[in-house]
Short mmCIF file of C-alpha atoms in Angstrom, two decimals:
data_model
loop_
_atom_site.label_atom_id
_atom_site.label_comp_id
_atom_site.label_asym_id
_atom_site.label_seq_id
_atom_site.Cartn_x
_atom_site.Cartn_y
_atom_site.Cartn_z
CA UNK N 14 84.86 99.63 99.96
CA UNK N 15 87.51 97.25 98.88
CA UNK N 16 86.41 95.04 95.98
CA UNK N 17 88.32 92.08 97.05
CA UNK N 18 88.22 89.38 99.74
CA UNK N 19 91.27 87.75 101.17
CA UNK N 20 91.97 85.53 104.19
CA UNK N 21 93.09 87.32 107.28
CA UNK N 22 96.17 85.24 107.81
CA UNK N 23 98.15 82.29 106.47
CA UNK N 24 101.25 80.27 107.37
CA UNK N 25 103.79 78.81 105.12
CA UNK N 26 106.98 76.83 105.72
CA UNK N 27 110.15 78.31 104.56
CA UNK N 28 111.25 77.07 101.18
CA UNK N 29 107.76 76.01 100.20
CA UNK N 30 105.48 77.77 97.69
CA UNK N 31 103.09 80.28 99.33
CA UNK N 32 99.77 80.52 97.58
CA UNK N 33 97.70 83.58 98.52
CA UNK N 34 94.10 83.53 97.27
CA UNK N 35 91.96 86.58 96.41
CA UNK N 36 88.32 86.79 95.49
CA UNK N 37 87.17 89.63 93.23
CA UNK N 38 83.80 88.40 92.03
CA UNK N 39 82.58 91.80 90.92
CA UNK N 40 85.53 92.64 88.80
CA UNK N 41 84.82 94.49 85.60
CA UNK N 42 86.31 93.79 82.25
CA UNK N 43 88.72 96.70 82.30
CA UNK N 44 89.98 96.18 85.77
CA UNK N 45 93.33 94.85 86.58
CA UNK N 46 94.36 92.81 89.58
CA UNK N 47 97.33 94.24 91.45
CA UNK N 48 99.34 92.74 94.36
CA UNK N 49 101.35 94.74 96.84
CA UNK N 50 102.96 93.75 100.14
CA UNK N 51 103.90 95.57 103.24
CA UNK N 52 106.70 94.37 105.46
CA UNK N 53 106.42 95.52 109.00
CA UNK N 54 107.42 99.15 109.45
CA UNK N 55 107.91 99.75 105.74
CA UNK N 56 105.84 101.24 102.96
CA UNK N 57 103.96 98.93 100.56
CA UNK N 58 105.89 97.41 97.77
CA UNK N 59 104.48 96.55 94.34
CA UNK N 60 104.67 92.84 93.38
CA UNK N 61 102.75 92.15 90.21
CA UNK N 62 99.68 92.87 88.28
CA UNK N 63 97.51 91.20 85.48
CA UNK N 64 94.38 91.51 83.49
CA UNK N 65 93.43 88.00 82.42
CA UNK N 66 96.60 86.08 81.49
CA UNK N 67 98.82 84.62 84.06
CA UNK N 68 101.86 86.72 84.86
CA UNK N 69 105.28 85.95 86.26
CA UNK N 70 108.17 88.17 87.31
CA UNK N 71 111.26 87.79 89.46
CA UNK N 72 109.16 88.14 92.73
CA UNK N 73 106.01 86.01 92.13
CA UNK N 74 103.47 84.57 89.74
CA UNK N 75 99.88 85.66 89.33
CA UNK N 76 97.22 83.08 88.32
CA UNK N 77 93.84 84.60 87.38
CA UNK N 78 90.95 82.22 86.81
CA UNK N 79 89.29 82.17 83.42
CA UNK N 80 86.18 83.88 84.71
CA UNK N 81 88.44 86.46 86.45
CA UNK N 82 86.46 86.21 89.75
CA UNK N 83 89.48 85.14 91.70
CA UNK N 84 93.22 84.96 91.56
CA UNK N 85 96.20 83.49 93.37
CA UNK N 86 99.61 85.05 94.05
CA UNK N 87 102.32 82.47 94.25
CA UNK N 88 105.65 82.97 95.94
CA UNK N 89 107.53 79.96 94.63
CA UNK N 90 110.14 79.50 97.35
CA UNK N 91 109.13 81.50 100.43
CA UNK N 92 111.81 82.80 102.73
CA UNK N 93 111.45 84.42 106.19
CA UNK N 94 111.80 87.81 104.46
CA UNK N 95 108.52 87.23 102.73
CA UNK N 96 106.59 87.61 106.05
CA UNK N 97 104.41 90.52 105.32
CA UNK N 98 100.82 91.68 104.72
CA UNK N 99 99.80 91.07 101.12
CA UNK N 100 97.17 93.21 99.54
CA UNK N 101 95.15 92.20 96.55
CA UNK N 102 93.61 95.26 94.71
CA UNK N 103 91.50 95.74 91.55
CA UNK N 104 91.63 98.95 89.63
CA UNK N 105 90.95 100.44 86.32
CA UNK N 106 93.99 100.65 84.21
CA UNK N 107 94.17 104.20 83.02
CA UNK N 108 91.23 106.29 84.29
CA UNK N 109 91.54 106.30 88.05
CA UNK N 110 94.56 106.92 90.18
CA UNK N 111 93.03 105.41 93.23
CA UNK N 112 93.93 102.09 94.81
CA UNK N 113 91.21 100.82 97.07
CA UNK N 114 93.06 98.95 99.89
CA UNK N 115 91.47 96.14 101.92
CA UNK N 116 92.84 94.51 105.08
CA UNK N 117 95.07 92.14 103.25
CA UNK N 118 96.48 88.73 104.16
CA UNK N 119 99.10 88.50 106.98
CA UNK N 120 101.56 85.79 105.64
CA UNK N 121 103.85 84.30 108.18
CA UNK N 122 106.74 82.23 106.94
CA UNK N 123 107.90 79.69 109.48
CA UNK N 124 111.41 78.10 109.62
CA UNK D 26 115.69 102.11 91.56
CA UNK D 27 112.92 104.58 92.36
CA UNK D 28 113.46 106.13 95.67
CA UNK D 29 110.78 107.93 97.59
CA UNK D 30 111.92 109.59 100.81
CA UNK D 31 110.00 111.17 103.55
CA UNK D 32 111.32 113.77 105.86
CA UNK D 33 110.80 112.02 109.16
CA UNK D 34 110.25 108.51 110.33
CA UNK D 35 108.73 109.55 113.69
CA UNK D 36 107.11 112.87 114.58
CA UNK D 37 105.49 114.05 117.87
CA UNK D 38 103.42 117.24 117.76
CA UNK D 39 101.02 119.06 120.00
CA UNK D 40 97.37 119.68 119.31
CA UNK D 41 96.98 122.88 117.33
CA UNK D 42 100.40 122.94 115.86
CA UNK D 43 100.95 123.28 112.09
CA UNK D 44 102.63 120.21 110.76
CA UNK D 45 104.50 119.75 107.49
CA UNK D 46 105.25 116.33 106.12
CA UNK D 47 107.66 116.32 103.12
CA UNK D 48 107.97 113.74 100.40
CA UNK D 49 110.59 113.62 97.63
CA UNK D 50 110.89 111.22 94.69
CA UNK D 51 113.84 110.98 92.38
CA UNK D 52 112.43 109.37 89.24
CA UNK D 53 110.66 112.23 87.60
CA UNK D 54 107.31 110.73 88.26
CA UNK D 55 104.19 112.69 87.23
CA UNK D 56 101.87 111.47 90.00
CA UNK D 57 102.35 111.74 93.85
CA UNK D 58 100.04 110.66 96.61
CA UNK D 59 99.47 110.98 100.32
CA UNK D 60 97.85 108.13 102.33
CA UNK D 61 97.30 107.55 105.98
CA UNK D 62 97.17 104.08 107.40
CA UNK D 63 95.34 103.08 110.53
CA UNK D 64 94.77 99.68 112.10
CA UNK D 65 91.54 98.19 110.82
CA UNK D 66 91.02 100.88 108.24
CA UNK D 67 93.88 100.13 105.91
CA UNK D 68 95.44 102.73 103.54
CA UNK D 69 93.17 105.69 102.77
CA UNK D 70 94.00 108.35 100.16
CA UNK D 71 94.18 111.89 101.45
CA UNK D 72 95.30 113.82 98.31
CA UNK D 73 97.12 113.22 95.14
CA UNK D 74 98.78 115.37 92.52
CA UNK D 75 99.16 114.61 88.81
CA UNK D 76 101.28 117.64 88.00
CA UNK D 77 103.10 120.57 89.48
CA UNK D 78 100.65 122.86 91.32
CA UNK D 79 97.84 120.50 90.56
CA UNK D 80 96.01 118.54 93.34
CA UNK D 81 92.94 116.34 93.73
CA UNK D 82 91.18 115.28 96.94
CA UNK D 83 91.09 111.72 97.93
CA UNK D 84 88.76 109.99 100.31
CA UNK D 85 89.64 111.92 103.45
CA UNK D 86 91.01 115.36 102.64
CA UNK D 87 89.35 117.12 105.63
CA UNK D 88 91.89 118.78 107.94
CA UNK D 89 94.71 118.44 105.38
CA UNK D 90 96.16 120.48 102.57
CA UNK D 91 98.93 119.84 100.09
CA UNK D 92 101.52 121.62 98.07
CA UNK D 93 103.43 120.71 94.99
CA UNK D 94 105.60 123.49 93.82
CA UNK D 95 108.24 121.18 92.21
CA UNK D 96 107.80 117.95 90.39
CA UNK D 97 109.85 115.92 92.79
CA UNK D 98 108.30 117.29 96.04
CA UNK D 99 104.85 116.75 97.52
CA UNK D 100 104.06 118.16 100.92
CA UNK D 101 101.22 117.36 103.19
CA UNK D 102 100.12 120.03 105.65
CA UNK D 103 98.13 119.64 108.85
CA UNK D 104 96.93 123.26 109.47
CA UNK D 105 95.99 122.63 113.11
CA UNK D 106 96.91 119.14 114.26
CA UNK D 107 94.36 117.18 116.16
CA UNK D 108 94.74 113.91 118.08
CA UNK D 109 92.58 112.03 115.56
CA UNK D 110 95.31 112.80 113.08
CA UNK D 111 97.71 110.47 114.90
CA UNK D 112 98.55 107.93 112.22
CA UNK D 113 101.08 106.46 109.86
CA UNK D 114 101.42 108.75 106.77
CA UNK D 115 102.62 107.23 103.47
CA UNK D 116 103.74 109.06 100.38
CA UNK D 117 103.80 107.33 97.03
CA UNK D 118 104.62 108.27 93.43
CA UNK D 119 103.91 106.78 90.01
CA UNK D 120 104.97 107.56 86.43
CA UNK D 121 101.38 107.85 85.31
CA UNK D 122 97.85 107.26 86.63
CA UNK D 123 97.65 103.57 85.96
CA UNK D 124 101.21 102.63 86.83
CA UNK D 125 102.45 100.91 89.87
CA UNK D 126 102.96 103.15 92.94
CA UNK D 127 106.20 103.41 94.76
CA UNK D 128 106.00 104.12 98.51
CA UNK D 129 108.26 105.90 100.93
CA UNK D 130 108.97 104.36 104.41
CA UNK D 131 106.20 106.33 106.08
CA UNK D 132 106.10 108.86 108.90
CA UNK D 133 104.49 107.88 112.18
CA UNK D 134 102.90 111.05 113.56
CA UNK D 135 101.73 111.32 117.13
CA UNK D 136 99.58 114.29 118.12
CA UNK D 137 99.37 114.80 121.81
#
């Protein structure tokens, strides 16, 4: 079973920051938080990952709480092309190939 | 950029047929994966391979086999297709076990 809980769906206005929450209350000390997204009719796309520090790349920022029980993916200036299903996944860094996929959050960016 | 390609976007086969789904990656990745994606069930791992001629079962290997004769190519085989194998099939690759996975566009297989 997926080790994360995400809202089923969210809306965000174009140009605004989209904040996608994820709960992972049973996360272990050696498990990373990964985010992927899947745009309709495409394969999933990697966004970002982190262990305990906040991370930022050209696509998004990842904020992980100090107790690591939850995290937030931030798309700073959402565009219509960011409409997708966003998956939050926890996994061990180097010992397990497997990603356990939940249902994700359907993010709809509205003009 | 990493590119993962799959042989077909859409495929229609009859029950009992042998089906081959091909996946090719161009970044010399060690690991390759086959998933299926179904509404309400998410992505589930069928098989993965961490080296040429090596394979490991995922969560749902029954009814499937795989082949990896070359590093860049990973094939999924349905020996005798059944209607419950109608699904979206996604191939992925990664440089090493913990690395991010790069996905192909998927093959939507319909078995009638």
